[in-house]
Coordinates of C-alpha atoms in Angstrom, one line a residue:
Chain A
M4 CA 0.0 0.0 0.0
A5 CA 3.0 2.3 -0.4
M6 CA 0.7 5.1 -1.4
V7 CA -1.3 7.6 0.8
D8 CA -3.9 9.9 -0.7
V9 CA -5.0 12.8 1.4
D10 CA -8.1 14.4 0.0
A11 CA -9.5 17.7 1.3
V12 CA -8.7 17.0 4.9
S13 CA -9.8 19.6 7.4
K14 CA -9.5 19.6 11.2
R15 CA -10.3 22.0 14.0
F16 CA -9.4 21.9 17.7
G17 CA -12.3 23.8 19.3
R18 CA -12.7 27.0 17.4
T19 CA -9.1 26.9 16.0
P20 CA -8.8 25.6 12.5
V21 CA -5.6 23.5 12.2
L22 CA -6.0 22.0 8.7
D23 CA -8.0 23.6 5.8
A24 CA -8.9 21.2 3.0
V25 CA -5.4 19.7 2.7
S26 CA -4.8 17.4 -0.3
M27 CA -1.6 15.6 -1.1
R28 CA -0.5 12.3 -2.5
V29 CA 2.5 10.4 -1.1
G30 CA 4.0 7.6 -3.1
P31 CA 7.1 5.5 -2.9
G32 CA 10.2 7.5 -1.9
V33 CA 10.8 10.1 0.8
T34 CA 8.4 13.0 1.1
G35 CA 9.3 16.0 3.2
M36 CA 6.5 17.8 4.9
L37 CA 8.0 21.2 5.5
G38 CA 6.6 24.0 7.5
P39 CA 7.1 26.2 10.5
N40 CA 6.1 25.2 14.0
G41 CA 2.3 25.2 14.4
A42 CA 1.8 24.9 10.6
G43 CA -0.4 21.7 11.1
K44 CA 2.2 19.1 10.1
T45 CA 1.9 17.0 13.3
T46 CA -1.9 17.1 13.1
L47 CA -1.8 15.9 9.5
L48 CA 0.7 13.2 10.4
R49 CA -1.5 12.0 13.2
I50 CA -4.4 11.8 10.8
M51 CA -2.3 9.9 8.4
A52 CA -1.2 7.6 11.3
T53 CA -5.0 6.9 12.0
V54 CA -4.6 8.3 15.5
L55 CA -6.8 11.2 14.8
A56 CA -9.9 11.5 12.6
P57 CA -10.4 14.4 10.2
D58 CA -13.5 16.6 10.6
S59 CA -13.9 16.3 6.9
G60 CA -12.0 14.8 4.0
T61 CA -10.6 11.4 3.5
V62 CA -7.3 9.5 3.7
R63 CA -6.7 6.4 1.7
F64 CA -3.9 4.0 2.0
G65 CA -3.4 2.3 -1.4
D66 CA -6.8 0.8 -2.1
R67 CA -7.8 0.9 1.6
S68 CA -9.8 3.5 3.5
P69 CA -10.0 3.4 7.3
T70 CA -13.7 3.1 7.3
S71 CA -14.1 -0.4 8.6
A72 CA -12.4 -2.2 11.5
D73 CA -10.8 -4.7 9.2
A74 CA -9.4 -2.1 6.8
L75 CA -8.1 -0.1 9.8
H76 CA -6.4 -3.1 11.2
A77 CA -4.8 -3.9 7.9
I78 CA -3.6 -0.3 7.4
R79 CA -2.1 -0.2 10.9
R80 CA -0.3 -3.4 10.4
D81 CA 1.6 -1.9 7.5
L82 CA 2.2 1.5 9.1
G83 CA 5.2 2.7 11.1
Y84 CA 4.8 5.9 13.1
A85 CA 7.2 7.8 15.1
P86 CA 5.5 10.8 16.8
Q87 CA 7.4 13.8 18.0
E88 CA 6.8 12.8 21.6
P89 CA 6.4 9.0 21.6
G90 CA 5.8 8.9 25.3
F91 CA 8.1 6.4 27.0
Y92 CA 7.7 4.4 30.2
P93 CA 10.9 5.7 31.7
D94 CA 11.8 2.5 33.5
F95 CA 11.7 0.5 30.2
T96 CA 15.0 -0.2 28.6
V97 CA 15.4 0.5 24.9
F98 CA 14.9 -3.2 24.2
E99 CA 11.8 -3.5 26.5
F100 CA 10.2 -0.4 24.9
I101 CA 10.7 -1.6 21.3
D102 CA 9.6 -5.1 22.3
Y103 CA 6.5 -3.7 23.8
V104 CA 5.7 -1.8 20.6
A105 CA 6.4 -5.0 18.7
I106 CA 3.7 -6.7 20.8
L107 CA 1.3 -3.8 20.0
K108 CA 2.2 -4.6 16.3
E109 CA 1.0 -8.1 16.9
L110 CA 4.4 -9.8 16.7
D111 CA 3.4 -12.5 19.1
D112 CA 6.0 -15.1 18.7
R113 CA 8.7 -14.2 21.2
R114 CA 11.8 -15.5 19.4
A115 CA 10.8 -13.9 16.1
R116 CA 9.8 -10.7 17.9
H117 CA 13.1 -10.4 19.7
D118 CA 15.0 -11.0 16.5
E119 CA 13.1 -8.2 14.9
V120 CA 13.7 -5.9 17.9
R121 CA 17.4 -6.6 17.7
R122 CA 17.4 -5.8 14.0
V123 CA 15.8 -2.4 14.3
I124 CA 18.0 -1.5 17.3
G125 CA 21.0 -2.4 15.1
L126 CA 19.6 -0.2 12.3
V127 CA 19.6 2.9 14.4
G128 CA 22.9 2.0 16.1
L129 CA 21.6 1.6 19.6
D130 CA 23.1 -1.9 20.3
E131 CA 25.3 -0.8 23.0
V132 CA 22.5 0.9 25.0
A133 CA 19.8 -1.7 24.3
H134 CA 19.5 -2.6 27.9
R135 CA 19.9 0.9 29.3
P136 CA 16.8 2.5 30.8
I137 CA 15.3 5.1 28.5
R138 CA 15.4 7.8 31.2
K139 CA 19.2 7.6 31.1
L140 CA 19.4 8.2 27.4
S141 CA 20.3 11.5 25.6
G142 CA 17.6 13.3 23.6
G143 CA 19.3 12.0 20.4
M144 CA 19.2 8.4 21.5
R145 CA 15.5 8.7 22.4
R146 CA 14.8 10.0 18.9
R147 CA 16.6 7.0 17.5
T148 CA 14.6 4.8 19.8
A149 CA 11.4 6.3 18.5
V150 CA 12.5 5.8 14.9
A151 CA 13.6 2.2 15.6
Q152 CA 10.1 1.2 16.8
A153 CA 8.6 2.7 13.6
L154 CA 10.8 0.4 11.6
L155 CA 9.4 -2.8 13.2
G156 CA 8.1 -5.1 10.6
S157 CA 9.4 -3.1 7.6
P158 CA 6.2 -1.2 7.0
S159 CA 5.2 0.1 3.6
V160 CA 4.3 3.5 5.0
L161 CA 6.6 5.2 7.4
L162 CA 5.5 8.5 9.1
L163 CA 8.2 10.3 11.1
D164 CA 7.6 13.5 12.9
E165 CA 10.7 15.7 13.4
P166 CA 13.0 12.6 13.4
T167 CA 16.2 14.5 13.3
A168 CA 15.5 16.8 16.2
G169 CA 18.3 16.5 18.7
L170 CA 20.6 14.4 16.5
D171 CA 24.2 15.4 16.1
P172 CA 25.7 15.7 12.6
E173 CA 27.0 12.2 12.5
Q174 CA 23.7 10.7 13.8
R175 CA 21.9 12.8 11.2
L176 CA 24.0 11.4 8.5
R177 CA 23.4 7.9 9.6
F178 CA 19.7 8.6 9.8
R179 CA 19.7 9.9 6.3
S180 CA 21.5 6.8 5.0
L181 CA 19.0 4.7 6.9
L182 CA 16.0 6.4 5.3
S183 CA 17.4 6.6 1.8
E184 CA 17.8 2.9 1.9
R185 CA 14.2 2.5 2.8
G186 CA 12.7 5.0 0.5
D187 CA 12.9 3.0 -2.7
D188 CA 9.8 0.9 -2.4
R189 CA 7.9 2.4 0.5
A190 CA 6.3 5.7 1.2
V191 CA 8.3 7.7 3.9
V192 CA 6.9 11.0 5.1
L193 CA 9.1 13.2 7.1
A194 CA 7.5 16.1 8.9
T195 CA 10.2 18.6 9.6
H196 CA 11.2 22.3 9.7
Q197 CA 14.7 21.5 8.7
T198 CA 15.3 22.3 5.0
E199 CA 18.6 20.4 5.1
D200 CA 16.8 17.1 5.7
V201 CA 14.5 17.7 2.8
T202 CA 17.4 18.7 0.5
A203 CA 19.4 15.6 1.5
L204 CA 16.7 13.0 1.5
C205 CA 13.4 13.9 -0.2
Q206 CA 12.2 13.4 -3.8
H207 CA 9.0 15.1 -3.0
V208 CA 8.3 18.2 -0.8
V209 CA 5.0 19.5 0.5
V210 CA 5.1 22.9 2.2
I211 CA 2.4 23.5 4.8
D212 CA 1.7 26.7 6.5
H213 CA -1.4 27.8 8.5
G214 CA -3.0 24.5 7.8
S215 CA -2.9 24.8 4.0
V216 CA -0.6 23.4 1.3
R217 CA 1.6 26.2 0.0
F218 CA 3.7 24.1 -2.4
D219 CA 3.7 20.5 -3.7
G220 CA 6.4 19.4 -5.9
S221 CA 10.0 18.4 -6.2
P222 CA 12.8 20.0 -4.1
P223 CA 14.5 21.4 -7.2
A224 CA 11.1 23.0 -8.2
L225 CA 10.9 24.6 -4.8
A226 CA 14.4 26.0 -5.2
E227 CA 13.6 27.1 -8.7
A228 CA 10.7 29.2 -7.4
A229 CA 13.3 31.5 -6.0
R230 CA 15.4 31.8 -9.2
G231 CA 16.0 35.4 -10.0
R232 CA 14.9 36.4 -6.5
V233 CA 18.1 35.7 -4.5
W234 CA 21.1 38.0 -4.6
V235 CA 24.1 38.9 -2.5
S236 CA 25.6 42.3 -1.6
D237 CA 28.0 43.8 0.7
G238 CA 25.4 45.6 2.7
P239 CA 21.7 45.4 3.8
E240 CA 18.9 45.9 1.2
P241 CA 15.8 47.5 2.6
G242 CA 13.6 46.1 -0.2
A243 CA 14.4 42.5 0.5
V244 CA 11.8 40.1 2.0
L245 CA 14.5 38.4 4.0
T246 CA 18.2 39.2 4.6
W247 CA 20.9 37.5 6.5
I248 CA 24.7 37.4 6.6
D249 CA 26.0 34.2 5.1
G250 CA 29.1 32.3 5.9
T251 CA 31.4 34.4 3.7
G252 CA 30.3 37.6 5.6
R253 CA 28.2 38.9 2.7
H254 CA 24.5 39.8 2.8
R255 CA 22.2 37.3 1.2
H256 CA 18.8 38.6 0.2
I257 CA 15.5 37.1 -1.0
G258 CA 12.9 39.2 -2.6
D259 CA 12.7 41.5 -5.6
P260 CA 16.3 42.3 -6.6
P261 CA 17.3 45.9 -7.4
S262 CA 18.8 46.4 -10.9
G263 CA 22.3 45.3 -11.1
A264 CA 22.1 43.0 -8.2
T265 CA 24.4 39.9 -8.2
L266 CA 22.0 37.1 -8.6
V267 CA 23.0 33.7 -7.2
D268 CA 21.6 30.2 -7.7
P269 CA 18.8 29.6 -5.3
T270 CA 18.7 26.7 -2.8
L271 CA 15.7 24.8 -1.5
E272 CA 15.9 26.9 1.7
D273 CA 15.8 30.1 -0.4
G274 CA 12.6 28.8 -2.1
Y275 CA 11.1 27.8 1.2
L276 CA 12.0 31.1 2.9
L277 CA 10.7 33.1 -0.1
L278 CA 7.4 31.3 0.1
M279 CA 7.1 31.7 3.9
G280 CA 8.3 35.3 3.8
R281 CA 5.9 36.3 1.1
D282 CA 3.0 34.7 3.0
S283 CA 3.9 36.4 6.2
R284 CA 4.2 39.7 4.4
G285 CA 0.9 39.2 2.8
E286 CA -0.6 38.5 6.2
R287 CA 0.9 41.6 7.7
A288 CA -0.4 43.7 4.8
A289 CA -3.8 42.2 5.2
Chain B
M5 CA 41.7 -39.2 29.5
D6 CA 42.3 -39.1 25.7
G7 CA 44.5 -36.2 25.0
L8 CA 43.4 -34.4 28.1
P9 CA 46.0 -34.4 31.0
R10 CA 44.4 -33.6 34.4
T11 CA 47.1 -31.2 35.1
G12 CA 50.0 -30.0 33.0
P13 CA 51.9 -27.1 31.6
P14 CA 49.9 -24.4 29.8
N15 CA 51.3 -25.5 26.5
W16 CA 49.3 -28.7 26.1
H17 CA 46.4 -28.9 23.7
A18 CA 43.3 -30.9 23.3
S19 CA 43.4 -33.5 20.6
T20 CA 41.5 -33.0 17.3
A21 CA 39.3 -36.1 18.2
V22 CA 38.4 -34.6 21.6
L23 CA 37.5 -31.3 20.1
E24 CA 35.4 -33.0 17.4
D25 CA 33.5 -34.9 20.0
Y26 CA 33.1 -31.8 22.0
S27 CA 31.7 -29.9 19.1
R28 CA 29.2 -32.7 18.5
C29 CA 28.2 -32.8 22.2
G30 CA 29.7 -36.3 22.3
L31 CA 31.6 -36.0 25.5
D32 CA 30.3 -36.8 28.9
V33 CA 29.7 -34.0 31.4
A34 CA 33.0 -34.2 33.2
R35 CA 35.1 -34.3 30.0
A36 CA 33.1 -31.5 28.5
A37 CA 33.6 -29.4 31.5
S38 CA 37.4 -30.1 31.4
V39 CA 37.6 -29.1 27.7
E40 CA 35.7 -25.9 28.4
Q41 CA 38.0 -25.0 31.3
H42 CA 40.9 -25.5 28.9
L43 CA 39.3 -23.5 26.1
L44 CA 39.0 -20.5 28.4
T45 CA 42.8 -20.2 28.5
C46 CA 43.9 -21.7 25.2
A47 CA 43.5 -19.5 22.1
S48 CA 45.0 -22.2 19.8
C49 CA 42.3 -24.8 20.8
R50 CA 39.6 -22.2 20.5
D51 CA 40.8 -21.5 17.0
Q52 CA 40.9 -25.1 16.1
L53 CA 37.4 -25.7 17.6
A54 CA 36.1 -22.7 15.6
R55 CA 37.4 -24.3 12.4
L56 CA 35.9 -27.7 13.2
V57 CA 32.5 -26.2 14.0
A58 CA 32.6 -24.0 10.8
A59 CA 33.4 -27.1 8.8
D60 CA 30.6 -29.1 10.4
G61 CA 27.3 -27.6 9.2
A62 CA 25.2 -29.4 11.9
A63 CA 27.4 -28.2 14.7
A64 CA 27.5 -24.7 13.4
R65 CA 23.7 -24.6 13.3
E66 CA 23.5 -26.1 16.7
L67 CA 25.9 -23.4 18.0
D68 CA 24.0 -20.7 16.3
E69 CA 20.8 -21.9 18.0
L70 CA 22.5 -22.0 21.3
W71 CA 23.9 -18.6 20.9
I72 CA 20.4 -17.2 19.9
D73 CA 19.0 -18.9 23.0
V74 CA 21.6 -17.2 25.2
V75 CA 21.0 -13.8 23.6
D76 CA 17.3 -14.2 23.9
I77 CA 17.6 -15.0 27.6
I78 CA 19.8 -12.0 28.1
D79 CA 17.5 -9.7 26.1
R80 CA 14.2 -11.0 27.7
P81 CA 12.4 -8.1 29.3
R82 CA 12.0 -8.1 33.1
V83 CA 8.5 -8.9 34.2
G84 CA 8.9 -8.9 38.0
V85 CA 6.9 -10.8 40.6
A86 CA 3.5 -9.8 39.0
G87 CA 4.7 -11.0 35.6
R88 CA 5.9 -14.3 36.9
L89 CA 2.6 -14.8 38.7
I90 CA 0.6 -14.1 35.5
A91 CA 2.9 -16.2 33.4
G92 CA 2.6 -19.0 36.0
V93 CA -1.1 -19.4 35.3
G94 CA -0.3 -19.9 31.6
V95 CA -0.9 -16.5 30.2
P96 CA 1.2 -16.0 27.0
D97 CA 4.3 -13.7 27.2
H98 CA 2.9 -11.0 24.9
I99 CA -0.4 -10.7 26.9
T100 CA 1.5 -10.5 30.1
R101 CA 3.5 -7.6 28.8
V102 CA 0.4 -5.8 27.7
V103 CA -1.3 -6.3 31.1
L104 CA 1.8 -5.3 33.0
A105 CA 2.0 -2.0 31.3
T106 CA -1.1 -0.8 33.1
P107 CA -0.5 1.3 36.2
A108 CA -3.1 -0.8 38.0
L109 CA -0.6 -3.6 38.6
R110 CA 2.2 -1.4 39.8
L111 CA 3.1 -1.6 43.5
S112 CA 1.8 1.9 44.2
W113 CA -1.6 0.9 43.1
I114 CA -1.8 -2.2 45.3
V115 CA -0.5 -0.1 48.2
S116 CA -3.2 2.5 47.6
I117 CA -5.9 -0.3 47.6
L118 CA -4.5 -1.6 50.8
L119 CA -4.5 1.8 52.5
V120 CA -8.1 2.5 51.4
L121 CA -9.2 -0.9 52.6
A122 CA -7.3 -0.5 55.9
F123 CA -9.0 2.8 56.5
A124 CA -12.5 1.4 55.8
V125 CA -11.9 -1.8 57.9
G126 CA -10.5 0.3 60.7
A127 CA -13.6 2.5 60.7
A128 CA -15.8 -0.6 60.8
L129 CA -13.8 -2.1 63.7
R130 CA -14.0 1.1 65.7
T131 CA -17.8 1.3 65.3
G132 CA -18.3 -2.3 66.4
G133 CA -18.6 -3.9 62.9
N134 CA -20.6 -1.2 61.1
D135 CA -19.2 -1.6 57.6
A136 CA -21.2 1.2 55.8
L137 CA -18.0 2.9 54.8
L138 CA -16.5 -0.3 53.4
L139 CA -19.7 -1.0 51.4
A140 CA -19.7 2.5 50.0
V141 CA -16.0 2.6 49.0
A142 CA -15.4 -1.0 47.9
P143 CA -17.2 -0.7 44.5
L144 CA -15.1 2.3 43.6
I145 CA -11.8 0.6 43.9
P146 CA -11.9 -1.4 40.6
L147 CA -13.3 1.7 38.9
A148 CA -10.1 3.7 39.8
G149 CA -8.0 1.0 38.3
I150 CA -10.1 0.6 35.1
G151 CA -10.2 4.3 34.6
S152 CA -6.5 4.4 34.6
A153 CA -6.0 1.3 32.4
Y154 CA -6.2 2.9 29.0
G155 CA -6.3 6.3 27.3
A156 CA -4.5 9.5 26.7
G157 CA -3.4 11.1 30.0
V158 CA -3.0 7.8 31.8
D159 CA -0.8 5.9 29.4
P160 CA 2.3 7.8 28.3
M161 CA 2.5 5.6 25.2
H162 CA -1.1 6.0 24.2
E163 CA -0.2 7.8 20.9
L164 CA 1.7 4.7 19.7
V165 CA -1.0 2.4 21.1
R166 CA -3.6 4.1 19.0
A167 CA -1.6 3.7 15.9
A168 CA -0.9 0.1 16.5
P169 CA -2.8 -2.8 15.1
L170 CA -3.4 -4.6 18.4
P171 CA -7.0 -3.5 19.1
G172 CA -7.3 -1.0 21.9
S173 CA -10.6 -2.7 23.1
R174 CA -8.6 -5.9 23.7
I175 CA -5.9 -4.0 25.6
F176 CA -8.5 -2.2 27.7
L177 CA -10.4 -5.4 28.4
L178 CA -7.2 -7.3 29.4
R179 CA -6.1 -4.6 31.7
S180 CA -9.6 -4.3 33.2
I181 CA -9.6 -8.1 33.9
A182 CA -6.1 -7.6 35.6
V183 CA -7.5 -4.8 37.7
L184 CA -10.5 -6.9 38.8
V185 CA -8.3 -9.9 39.5
T186 CA -6.1 -7.7 41.8
A187 CA -8.7 -5.6 43.5
V188 CA -11.6 -7.9 44.1
P189 CA -9.7 -10.6 46.2
L190 CA -8.1 -7.9 48.3
T191 CA -11.4 -6.3 48.9
V192 CA -13.1 -9.5 49.7
A193 CA -10.4 -10.4 52.2
A194 CA -10.7 -7.0 53.8
S195 CA -14.5 -7.4 54.0
L196 CA -14.1 -10.7 55.8
L197 CA -12.0 -9.0 58.5
V198 CA -15.0 -7.0 59.7
P199 CA -16.4 -9.0 62.6
G200 CA -20.0 -10.3 62.2
G201 CA -20.3 -9.1 58.7
G202 CA -21.0 -12.5 57.2
P203 CA -22.3 -12.6 53.6
A204 CA -23.5 -9.0 54.0
A205 CA -19.9 -7.9 54.3
V206 CA -19.5 -8.7 50.6
A207 CA -22.7 -7.0 49.5
W208 CA -20.6 -4.5 47.6
L209 CA -19.6 -7.1 45.1
L210 CA -22.7 -7.1 42.8
P211 CA -22.9 -3.2 42.9
S212 CA -19.2 -3.2 42.0
I213 CA -19.8 -5.6 39.0
G214 CA -22.7 -3.4 37.9
L215 CA -20.5 -0.2 38.1
V216 CA -17.7 -2.0 36.2
G217 CA -20.2 -2.9 33.5
A218 CA -21.5 0.6 33.3
T219 CA -17.9 1.9 33.0
L220 CA -17.2 -0.6 30.1
A221 CA -20.3 0.5 28.3
L222 CA -19.7 4.2 28.8
S223 CA -16.1 3.9 27.7
T224 CA -17.4 3.2 24.2
W225 CA -18.6 6.8 24.1
C226 CA -16.0 8.6 26.2
S227 CA -12.5 7.9 27.6
P228 CA -12.3 5.1 30.2
R229 CA -11.3 7.8 32.8
T230 CA -14.4 9.8 32.1
A231 CA -16.5 6.6 32.1
A232 CA -15.2 5.5 35.5
A233 CA -15.6 9.0 37.0
T234 CA -19.2 9.1 35.7
A235 CA -20.0 5.7 37.2
A236 CA -18.3 6.5 40.5
S237 CA -20.1 9.9 40.7
G238 CA -23.4 8.2 40.1
W239 CA -22.7 5.7 42.9
L240 CA -21.6 8.4 45.3
A241 CA -24.5 10.7 44.4
G242 CA -27.0 7.9 45.1
L243 CA -25.4 7.2 48.5
A244 CA -25.3 10.9 49.3
V245 CA -29.1 11.1 48.7
V246 CA -29.6 8.1 51.1
W247 CA -27.4 9.8 53.7
L248 CA -29.1 13.1 53.5
R249 CA -32.6 11.6 53.6
A250 CA -31.9 9.2 56.5
A251 CA -34.5 9.6 59.2
G252 CA -32.3 7.9 61.8
S253 CA -28.7 6.9 61.7
P254 CA -27.2 7.7 58.2
T255 CA -24.9 4.6 58.3
S256 CA -27.8 2.4 59.1
A257 CA -29.7 3.9 56.2
I258 CA -26.7 3.1 53.9
L259 CA -26.6 -0.5 55.1
A260 CA -30.2 -0.8 54.2
A261 CA -29.9 1.1 51.0
F262 CA -31.3 -0.3 47.7
P263 CA -28.0 -1.5 46.2
F264 CA -27.5 -3.8 49.2
R265 CA -31.0 -5.3 49.2
P266 CA -31.9 -8.3 47.1
A267 CA -33.7 -6.3 44.3
G268 CA -30.8 -3.9 44.1
Q269 CA -28.2 -6.7 44.0
A270 CA -30.1 -8.2 41.1
L271 CA -30.3 -4.9 39.3
F272 CA -26.6 -4.3 39.6
A273 CA -25.8 -7.8 38.4
A274 CA -28.0 -7.1 35.4
L275 CA -26.3 -3.8 34.9
G276 CA -22.9 -5.6 34.8
G277 CA -24.3 -8.0 32.2
I278 CA -25.8 -5.2 30.1
G279 CA -22.7 -3.2 30.3
A280 CA -20.6 -6.1 29.0
L281 CA -23.1 -6.6 26.2
V282 CA -23.0 -3.0 25.2
F283 CA -19.2 -3.1 25.2
S284 CA -19.1 -6.2 23.1
L285 CA -21.4 -4.6 20.5
R286 CA -19.5 -1.3 20.4
F287 CA -15.9 -2.2 21.1
A288 CA -14.7 -1.2 17.7
R289 CA -15.1 2.4 18.8
F290 CA -11.8 1.9 20.7
D291 CA -10.0 1.2 17.5
A292 CA -11.3 4.2 15.5
P293 CA -9.2 7.2 15.1
G294 CA -10.0 9.9 17.7
G295 CA -12.3 12.8 16.8
R296 CA -15.5 13.0 14.8
Q297 CA -17.0 11.9 11.5
V298 CA -15.4 8.5 11.3
E299 CA -17.8 5.6 11.7
V300 CA -16.1 2.2 12.3
R301 CA -18.5 -0.5 11.2

């Protein structure tokens, strides 16, 4: 079922709209769901993980829709989900935690289950702390523990909420390698606000802001959206949407360049920032 | 001993024949122990044994199996006394783990039950066997456990539980049974400590079953915690009315209240049955995504 179709999904919490008719299609490969904090990424991921029901709209997993108990059960069997805050029993060791999740995933045979638990612990490189209580782990190790449980049973759909938060550069590299190996024949959705992760990993990117899809396409297309809108100078530019000083000490600007500006090739981050900056400007103007 | 001196300089080695027999488990216990002792200090014999085992497919497989068994024993999660007791009555390992995750089987829960019961029994003993407090409180004890057995806010892993294929209704039911198996015997034992109580001392049992049934049924509409709180509030409100309307002694009025009379006992027994029936008809609600507009058929 390595395909998830989200169609016109809306969700409110009380009077607060969180998602507004969101539609997207996730196929095999790694999809980055990019957006600022509070954009609605986590809510959408929870709906895709069948934890939360939409107020309106539908989510289909391949040819299945979670409208009957049997279909829901089949969908959940083939789904790996790592929430932003998985919630740990602090006294559980890494092995015990993942083993418990494996039981929730109906891996009832103990020997086979333990083999699978050891496999996913090895995948995220936590072998040496497998028997350490989770309360004694660093934030990065906890994130890896959360990702490990999502990999149990090699699900076709993998939903990961901010999986690289708290990881050091080496761990992040390892994580990217792990995901890129798994993105060939399964649908991986990565909710993040880190453009580097999307650049490094994703074949597809969906930008969400204020509960709506702002962009849906390939990472190069998002970068291209800023072509001709990114320039560098030696000083600040009051007309730019965004300005910052880059690693070379020069000012990098996004917006409408003045004549004669030194245009540079845009990155995915430029495209994303232009999209976000333009939206926030529009909001201020309104 | 073939090729195996009892004592000797550290440069002796086990013969190939002995190592082959050892790798095939063909040595008696004493010889095998002697070879193992030697292997601990002799890298050369260990290397030769490794070569022999690698060349012998059956021995290699047996060794792999043995190693997996060892690793499995090392990795096996701790289950504690409660887990061993549950496993001891034949409950499968994976169900034991699900049940043990409930707060209701933790030591703090059992201590809480004992404290409540000690207070109620103490009050009965001080008043010469008047167990009105015990009768009022006892049905609430399982509700507290069931209310904290499943759901957001009581289970830190609830988000993962909701996304998992193992039905939430099954988890809730298993944990509720565990709560009843823990709480009811303790409460019965406490009731029998009250002098002169006799069968009337356990008159709380059927009301308790009725309230548990109501909680199960209600929890298909709301969270188990809300369901348990609703059932407990109803029970306490009813007793409060009896207390306030009592013409004479309020505790005597409680002892003679409807739930503890035959008709009331029958009604609460029926409530327990109806509650279980409603739960069995609507249990799929547990497995539906949270929120509105999703009907799980």
